[in-house]
Coordinates of C-alpha atoms in Angstrom, one line a residue:
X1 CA -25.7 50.3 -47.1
X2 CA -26.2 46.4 -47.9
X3 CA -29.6 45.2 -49.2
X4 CA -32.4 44.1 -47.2
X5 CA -33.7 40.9 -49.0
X6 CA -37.0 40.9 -47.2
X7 CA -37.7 44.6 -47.1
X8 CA -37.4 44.8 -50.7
X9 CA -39.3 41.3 -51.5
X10 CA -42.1 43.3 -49.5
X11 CA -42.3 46.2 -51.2
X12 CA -42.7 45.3 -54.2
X13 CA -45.1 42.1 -53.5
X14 CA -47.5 45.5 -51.9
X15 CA -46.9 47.6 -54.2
X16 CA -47.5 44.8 -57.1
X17 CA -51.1 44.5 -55.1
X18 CA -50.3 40.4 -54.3
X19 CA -52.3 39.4 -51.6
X20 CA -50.0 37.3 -48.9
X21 CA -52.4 35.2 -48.9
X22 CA -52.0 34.5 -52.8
X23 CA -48.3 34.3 -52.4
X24 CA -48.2 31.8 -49.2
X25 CA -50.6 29.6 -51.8
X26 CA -48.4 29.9 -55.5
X27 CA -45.5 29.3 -53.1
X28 CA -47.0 26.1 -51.0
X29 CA -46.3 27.6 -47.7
X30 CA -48.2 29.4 -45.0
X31 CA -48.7 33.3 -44.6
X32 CA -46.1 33.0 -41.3
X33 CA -43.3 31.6 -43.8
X34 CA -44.2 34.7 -46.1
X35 CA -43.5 37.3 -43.2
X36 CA -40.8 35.6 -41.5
X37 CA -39.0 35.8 -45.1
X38 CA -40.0 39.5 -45.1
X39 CA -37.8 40.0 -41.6
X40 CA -35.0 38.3 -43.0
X41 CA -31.9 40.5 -44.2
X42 CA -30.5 37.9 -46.7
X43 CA -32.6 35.2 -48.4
X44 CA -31.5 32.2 -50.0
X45 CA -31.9 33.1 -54.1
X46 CA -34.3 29.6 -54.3
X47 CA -36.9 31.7 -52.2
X48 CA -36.5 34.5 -54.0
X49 CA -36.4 32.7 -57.2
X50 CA -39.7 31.1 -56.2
X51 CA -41.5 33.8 -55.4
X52 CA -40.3 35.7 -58.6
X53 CA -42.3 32.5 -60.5
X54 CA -44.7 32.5 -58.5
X55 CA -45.5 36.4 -59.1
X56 CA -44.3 36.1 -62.1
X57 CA -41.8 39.2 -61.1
X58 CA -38.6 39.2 -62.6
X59 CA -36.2 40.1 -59.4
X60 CA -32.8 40.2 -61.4
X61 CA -33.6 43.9 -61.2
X62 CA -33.2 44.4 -57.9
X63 CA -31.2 41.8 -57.1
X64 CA -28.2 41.6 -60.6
X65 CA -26.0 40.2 -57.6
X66 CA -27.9 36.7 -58.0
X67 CA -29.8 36.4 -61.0
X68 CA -29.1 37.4 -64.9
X69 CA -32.7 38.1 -66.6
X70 CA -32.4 34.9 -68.7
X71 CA -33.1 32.7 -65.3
X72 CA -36.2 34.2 -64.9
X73 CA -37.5 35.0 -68.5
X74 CA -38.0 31.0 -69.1
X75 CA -40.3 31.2 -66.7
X76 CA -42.0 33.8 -67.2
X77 CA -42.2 33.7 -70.8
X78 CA -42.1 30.0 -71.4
X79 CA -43.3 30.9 -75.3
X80 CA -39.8 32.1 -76.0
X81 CA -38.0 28.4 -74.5
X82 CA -37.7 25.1 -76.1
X83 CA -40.5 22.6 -75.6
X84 CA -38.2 20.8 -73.8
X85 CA -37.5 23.7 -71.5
X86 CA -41.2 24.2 -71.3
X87 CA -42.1 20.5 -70.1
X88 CA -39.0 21.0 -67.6
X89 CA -40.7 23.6 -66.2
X90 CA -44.0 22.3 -66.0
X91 CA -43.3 19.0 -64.4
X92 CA -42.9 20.1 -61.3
X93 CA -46.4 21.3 -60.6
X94 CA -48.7 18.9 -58.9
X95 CA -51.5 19.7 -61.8
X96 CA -48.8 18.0 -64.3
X97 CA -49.0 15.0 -62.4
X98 CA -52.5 14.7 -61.7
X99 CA -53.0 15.2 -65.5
X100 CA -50.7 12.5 -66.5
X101 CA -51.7 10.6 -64.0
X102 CA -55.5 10.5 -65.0
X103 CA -54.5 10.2 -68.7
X104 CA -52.2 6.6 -68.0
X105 CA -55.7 5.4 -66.0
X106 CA -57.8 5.9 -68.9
X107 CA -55.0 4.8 -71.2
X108 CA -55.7 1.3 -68.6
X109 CA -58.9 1.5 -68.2
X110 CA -59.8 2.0 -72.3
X111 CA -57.1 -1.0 -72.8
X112 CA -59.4 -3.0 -69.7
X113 CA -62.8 -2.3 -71.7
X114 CA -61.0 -3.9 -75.1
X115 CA -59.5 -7.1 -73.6
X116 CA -63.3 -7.8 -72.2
X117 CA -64.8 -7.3 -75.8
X118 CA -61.9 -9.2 -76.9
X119 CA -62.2 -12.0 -74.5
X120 CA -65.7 -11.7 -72.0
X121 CA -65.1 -14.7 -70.3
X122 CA -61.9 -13.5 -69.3
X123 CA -59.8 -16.5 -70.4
X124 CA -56.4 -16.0 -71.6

């Protein structure tokens, strides 16, 4: 009998406890994406892979066919990768971003606040 991607994706996301909810959020789409991928006999292994990170669920067990437990253990357990690994992995959330991005504007605006001390009549 072949695998159900979907079926198994939702049992173990209910019997885990994760709220669809939850999972449409840590995933960025909405609850309907999260049950349409439920109905779906074969899933592409980047949805799967993202909701494994998401849940922090390491699906090479029930799916060895796609994924070897390395793929998901560096991102589950980013302590045990490189740093460079690590910041790999984070980049891609939106709080990176935001972070760096507010840490360059102070980085301005600090450099702004010394060049007016320097200079208060703004000549150059």
């Amino acid at each position: 009998m072949e695998k159900h991607y979907g079926h198994i994706i939702e049992r173990i996301i209910r019997r885990n406890g994760y709220s669809i909810s939850e999972l449409a959020r840590l995933t960025n789409v909405n609850r309907r994406s999260i049950y349409n991928w439920f109905n779906q006999k074969n899933l592409k292994p980047e949805i799967i892979f993202r909701i494994g990170c998401a849940l922090k669920h390491d699906f090479s067990e029930e799916f060895p066919e796609l994924f070897t437990e390395d793929e998901f253990q560096k991102v589950i357990s980013p302590e045990k990768t490189s740093t460079d690994e690590t910041l790999t992995l984070s980049e891609g959330s939106s709080n990176y971003w935001k972070d760096k991005y507010i840490k360059i504007l102070e980085e301005y605006n600090r450099l702004l606040v010394n060049q007016v001390k320097q200079d208060p009549k703004g000549n150059k």
